[in-house]
XYZ file of C-alpha atoms in Angstrom:
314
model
C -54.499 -1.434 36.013
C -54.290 -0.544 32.285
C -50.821 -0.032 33.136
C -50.288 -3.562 34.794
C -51.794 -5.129 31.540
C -49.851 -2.857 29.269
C -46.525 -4.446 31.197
C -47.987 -8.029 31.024
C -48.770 -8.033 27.207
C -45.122 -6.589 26.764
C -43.766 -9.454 28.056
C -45.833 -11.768 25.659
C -45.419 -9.986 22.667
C -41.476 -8.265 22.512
C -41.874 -6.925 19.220
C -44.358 -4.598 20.920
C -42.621 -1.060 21.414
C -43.462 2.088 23.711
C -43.053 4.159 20.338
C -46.237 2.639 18.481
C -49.157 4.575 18.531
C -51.236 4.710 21.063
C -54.369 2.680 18.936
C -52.019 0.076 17.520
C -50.878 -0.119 21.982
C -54.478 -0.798 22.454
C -55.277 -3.366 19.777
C -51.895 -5.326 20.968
C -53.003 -5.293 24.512
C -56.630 -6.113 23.715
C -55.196 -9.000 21.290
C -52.900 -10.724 23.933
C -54.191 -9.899 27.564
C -56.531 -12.913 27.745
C -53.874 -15.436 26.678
C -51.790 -13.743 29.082
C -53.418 -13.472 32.149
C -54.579 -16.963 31.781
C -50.668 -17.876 31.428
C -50.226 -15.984 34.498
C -52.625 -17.670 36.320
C -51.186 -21.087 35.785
C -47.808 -20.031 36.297
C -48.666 -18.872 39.884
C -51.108 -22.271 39.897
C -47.713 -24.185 39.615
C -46.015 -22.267 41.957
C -48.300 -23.069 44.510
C -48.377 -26.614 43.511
C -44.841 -27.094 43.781
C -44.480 -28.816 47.332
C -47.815 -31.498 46.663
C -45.778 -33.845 44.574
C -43.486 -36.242 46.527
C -39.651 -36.680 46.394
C -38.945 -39.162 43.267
C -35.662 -40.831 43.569
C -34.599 -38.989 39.829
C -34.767 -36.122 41.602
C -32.019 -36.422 44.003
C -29.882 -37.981 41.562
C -29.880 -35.581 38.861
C -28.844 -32.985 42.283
C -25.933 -35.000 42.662
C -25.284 -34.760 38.955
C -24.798 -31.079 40.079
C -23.156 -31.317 43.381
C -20.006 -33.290 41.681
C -20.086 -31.444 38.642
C -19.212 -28.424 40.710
C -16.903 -30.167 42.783
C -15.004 -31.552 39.545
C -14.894 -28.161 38.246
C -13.535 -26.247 41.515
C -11.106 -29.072 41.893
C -12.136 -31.394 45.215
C -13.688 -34.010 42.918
C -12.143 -36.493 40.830
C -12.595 -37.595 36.966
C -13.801 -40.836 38.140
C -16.221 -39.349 40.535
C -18.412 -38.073 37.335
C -17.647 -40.921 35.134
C -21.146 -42.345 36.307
C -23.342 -39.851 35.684
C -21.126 -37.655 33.067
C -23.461 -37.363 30.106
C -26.599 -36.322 32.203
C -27.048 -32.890 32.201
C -24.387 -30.716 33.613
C -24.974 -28.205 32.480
C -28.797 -27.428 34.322
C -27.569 -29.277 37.333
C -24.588 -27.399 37.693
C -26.838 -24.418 37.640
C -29.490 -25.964 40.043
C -26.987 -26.434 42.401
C -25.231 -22.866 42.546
C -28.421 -21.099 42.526
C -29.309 -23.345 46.146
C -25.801 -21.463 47.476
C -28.116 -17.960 47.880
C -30.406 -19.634 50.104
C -27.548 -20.475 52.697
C -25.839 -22.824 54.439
C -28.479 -23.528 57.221
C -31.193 -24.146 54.468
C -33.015 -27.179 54.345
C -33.542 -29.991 52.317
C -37.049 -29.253 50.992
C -35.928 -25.753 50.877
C -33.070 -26.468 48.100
C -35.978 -28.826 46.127
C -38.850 -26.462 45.990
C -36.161 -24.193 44.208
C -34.843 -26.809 41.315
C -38.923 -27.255 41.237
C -38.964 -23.570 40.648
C -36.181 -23.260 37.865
C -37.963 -26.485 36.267
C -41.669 -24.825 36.168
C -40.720 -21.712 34.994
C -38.757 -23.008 32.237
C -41.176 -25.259 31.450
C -44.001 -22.165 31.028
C -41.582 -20.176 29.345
C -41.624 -23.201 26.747
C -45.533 -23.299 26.721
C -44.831 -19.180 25.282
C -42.548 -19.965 22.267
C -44.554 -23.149 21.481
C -47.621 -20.709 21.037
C -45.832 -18.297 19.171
C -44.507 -21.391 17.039
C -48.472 -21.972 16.711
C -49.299 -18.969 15.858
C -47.297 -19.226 12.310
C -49.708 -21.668 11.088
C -52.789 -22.056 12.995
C -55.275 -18.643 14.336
C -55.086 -17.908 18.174
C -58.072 -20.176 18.927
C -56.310 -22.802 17.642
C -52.880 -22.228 18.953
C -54.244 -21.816 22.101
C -56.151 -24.818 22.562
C -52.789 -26.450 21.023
C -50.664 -24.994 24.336
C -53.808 -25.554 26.578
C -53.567 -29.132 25.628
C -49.806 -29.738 26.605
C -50.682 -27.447 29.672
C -53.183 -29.457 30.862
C -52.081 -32.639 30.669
C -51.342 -34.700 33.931
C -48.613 -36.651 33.245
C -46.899 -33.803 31.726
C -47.985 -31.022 34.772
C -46.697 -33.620 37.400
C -43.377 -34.008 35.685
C -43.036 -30.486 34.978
C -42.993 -29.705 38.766
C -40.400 -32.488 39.892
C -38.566 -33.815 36.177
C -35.530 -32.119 35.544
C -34.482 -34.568 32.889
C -37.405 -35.267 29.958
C -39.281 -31.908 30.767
C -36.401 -29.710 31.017
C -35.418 -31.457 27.383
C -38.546 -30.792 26.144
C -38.647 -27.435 26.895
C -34.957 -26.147 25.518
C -36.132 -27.870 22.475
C -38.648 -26.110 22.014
C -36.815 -22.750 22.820
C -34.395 -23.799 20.682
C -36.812 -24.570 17.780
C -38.394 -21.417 18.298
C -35.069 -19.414 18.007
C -34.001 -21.205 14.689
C -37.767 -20.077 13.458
C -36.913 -16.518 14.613
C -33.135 -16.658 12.763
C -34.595 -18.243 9.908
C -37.561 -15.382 9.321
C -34.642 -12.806 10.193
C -37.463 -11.185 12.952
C -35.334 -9.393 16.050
C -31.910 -9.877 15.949
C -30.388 -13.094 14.135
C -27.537 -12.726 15.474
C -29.018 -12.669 19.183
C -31.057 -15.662 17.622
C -28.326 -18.192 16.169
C -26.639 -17.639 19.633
C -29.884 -18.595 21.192
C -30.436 -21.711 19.235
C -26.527 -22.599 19.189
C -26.767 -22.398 23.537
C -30.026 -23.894 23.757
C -29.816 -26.787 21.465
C -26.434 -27.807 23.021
C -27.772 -27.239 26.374
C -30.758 -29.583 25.346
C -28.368 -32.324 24.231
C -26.127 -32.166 27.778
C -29.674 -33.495 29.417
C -30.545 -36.014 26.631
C -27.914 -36.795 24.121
C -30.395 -37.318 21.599
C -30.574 -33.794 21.372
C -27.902 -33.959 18.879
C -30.723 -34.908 16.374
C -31.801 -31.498 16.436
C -28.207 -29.989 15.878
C -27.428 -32.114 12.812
C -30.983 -31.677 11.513
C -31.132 -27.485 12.128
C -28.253 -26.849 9.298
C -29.734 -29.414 6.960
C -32.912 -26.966 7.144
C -31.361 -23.949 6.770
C -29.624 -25.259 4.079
C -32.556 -26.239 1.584
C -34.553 -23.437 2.832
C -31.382 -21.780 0.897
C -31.954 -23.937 -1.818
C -35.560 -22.671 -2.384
C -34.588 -19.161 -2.456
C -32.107 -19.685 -4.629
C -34.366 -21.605 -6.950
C -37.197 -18.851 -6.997
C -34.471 -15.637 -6.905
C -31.694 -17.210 -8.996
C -29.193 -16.139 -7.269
C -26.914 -18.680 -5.358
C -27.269 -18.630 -1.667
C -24.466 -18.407 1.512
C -24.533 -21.932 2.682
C -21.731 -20.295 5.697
C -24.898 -19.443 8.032
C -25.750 -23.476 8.049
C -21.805 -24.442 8.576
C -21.372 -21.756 11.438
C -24.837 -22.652 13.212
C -23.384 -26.275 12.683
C -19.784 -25.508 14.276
C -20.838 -23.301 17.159
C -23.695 -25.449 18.612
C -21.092 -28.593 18.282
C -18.596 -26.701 19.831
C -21.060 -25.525 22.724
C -22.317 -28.816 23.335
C -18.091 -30.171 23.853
C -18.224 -27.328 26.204
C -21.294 -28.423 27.739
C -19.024 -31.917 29.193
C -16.452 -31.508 31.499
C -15.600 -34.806 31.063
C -14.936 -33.907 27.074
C -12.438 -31.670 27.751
C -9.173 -33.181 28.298
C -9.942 -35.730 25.027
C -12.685 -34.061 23.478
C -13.124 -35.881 19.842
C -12.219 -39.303 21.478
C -15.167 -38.806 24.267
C -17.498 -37.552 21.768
C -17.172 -40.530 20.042
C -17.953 -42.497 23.259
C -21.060 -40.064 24.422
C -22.393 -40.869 21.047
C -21.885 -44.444 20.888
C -22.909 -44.396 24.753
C -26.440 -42.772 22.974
C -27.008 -45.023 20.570
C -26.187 -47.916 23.160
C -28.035 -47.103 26.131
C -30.813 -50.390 26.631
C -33.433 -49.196 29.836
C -33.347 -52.637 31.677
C -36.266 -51.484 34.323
C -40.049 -52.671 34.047
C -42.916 -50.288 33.378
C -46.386 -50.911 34.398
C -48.420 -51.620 32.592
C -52.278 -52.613 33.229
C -51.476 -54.043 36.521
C -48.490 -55.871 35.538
C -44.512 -54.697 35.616
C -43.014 -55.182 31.547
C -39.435 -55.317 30.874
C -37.949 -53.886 27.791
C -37.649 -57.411 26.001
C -41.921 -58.317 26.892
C -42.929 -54.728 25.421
C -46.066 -54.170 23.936
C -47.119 -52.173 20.569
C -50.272 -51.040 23.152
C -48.314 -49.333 26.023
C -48.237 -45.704 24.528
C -51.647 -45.690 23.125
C -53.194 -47.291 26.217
C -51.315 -44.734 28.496
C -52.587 -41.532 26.131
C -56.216 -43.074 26.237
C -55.952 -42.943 30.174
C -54.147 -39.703 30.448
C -55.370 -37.852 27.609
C -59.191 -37.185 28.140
C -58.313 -36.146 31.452
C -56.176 -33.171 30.859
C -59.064 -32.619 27.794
């Protein structure tokens, strides 16, 4: 059993090594098996969870996002076939949809779903782990706990993490990515393995929602007058190459991230980030009872929704 928890608080903590003592072993398992156990628990909650929600009609779009991706890419589907759905997420699709392949060609329908449901929740829990570690740099454990418990906990945000491969699967290689430019920044692990991470992971985050590329303009910027400080308390002048090549490579990941940017890629970026900037939601929410189009919008709809939402995952 000791061993099993040993193994478990390995995974939470990496920086935790086989070649530390065996009392500073002990303190690190004491110090992170409750946080997580209770992570594994709710992992394996989700998992068991993942056939109770209902098919939404997002969901089998953003599968065909995948199935003619693939088909673009292997040659039996035309440029105009993905013109319609080209800037929404490839890249996770793509994957979604190669991963169903091992299950077989006589596999069913709600088999291939309860497996993008699978790829969604655990990337969505792996998320919930860098956000605490993220926590952790400010706030004590009690507090960064309660912080992830929060998010964890919440309904809106459990449903959609089980069925949402859009807005949750954004949320979460944000955060990832976040965490990584954290980790490169403090120079803890390997920076190189980290500027890789956040270079893949933020471009991967803009393929699902293009403003994503928020995050890869704003990352540099960052890096850059964190440069500044240290070169205002040490007086020496700092690289500002680690900000430009963070810069270049997650641009250049995220034109890879687009078939359709390929052929043309600087004239299509241009359009993907007009298309951004440019993209009105004509559908109704409800609201209270009643169905609200963009142009009728009220101030009250996000607080009202939180107030409803809120005390219940509390």
């Amino acid at each position: 059993m000791t061993a099993i928890w040993f193994a478990l608080a390995y995974l939470w903590k990496p920086t935790l090594r086989p070649k530390l003592r065996v009392a500073a072993t002990m303190h690190r398992l004491r110090q992170y098996s409750w946080p997580t156990g209770l992570l594994i628990l709710y992992y394996l909650w989700g998992l068991l969870t993942l056939d109770k929600l209902g098919v939404h009609y997002d969901e089998l779009t953003q599968r065909y996002i995948g199935i003619q991706t693939n088909k673009y890419l292997i040659g039996t589907a035309s440029r105009a076939e993905i013109e319609e759905h080209k800037f929404f997420g490839p890249v996770f699709e793509s994957f979604c949809y190669l991963s169903e392949q091992a299950l077989g060609p006589g596999a069913s329908m709600r088999s291939k779903l309860l497996l993008r449901r699978f790829w969604i929740w655990s990337l969505f829990v792996w998320a919930l782990v860098a956000f605490y570690r993220i926590m952790l740099k400010r706030f004590d454990r009690s507090a960064a706990f309660w912080a992830v418990a929060l998010i964890a906990l919440w309904p809106p945000l459990w449903a959609h993490a089980h069925v949402n491969s859009k807005d949750v699967v954004f949320l979460s290689l944000q955060v990832l990515s976040v965490s990584s430019l954290i980790r490169y920044r403090e120079g803890s692990g390997s920076r190189t393995l980290h500027f890789w991470l956040f270079a893949l992971l933020s471009a991967w985050a803009a393929s699902i929602r293009l403003v994503g590329v928020c995050l890869l303009g704003l990352a540099p910027l960052l890096l850059a007058r964190a440069g500044s400080r240290e070169e205002a308390s040490s007086g020496q002048r700092a690289s500002r190459r680690p900000a430009l090549a963070l810069f270049g490579t997650s641009v250049l990941l995220l034109l890879l991230s687009f078939p359709v940017l390929w052929s043309t890629p600087w004239n299509r970026l241009g359009e993907m980030l007009s298309y951004a900037t440019q993209n009105p939601w004509p559908n109704p929410s409800l609201f209270l009872g009643k169905q609200l189009y963009p142009e009728s919008f009220t101030r009250w709809y996000l607080p009202v929704w939180m107030l409803f939402t809120l005390p219940l995952g509390l």
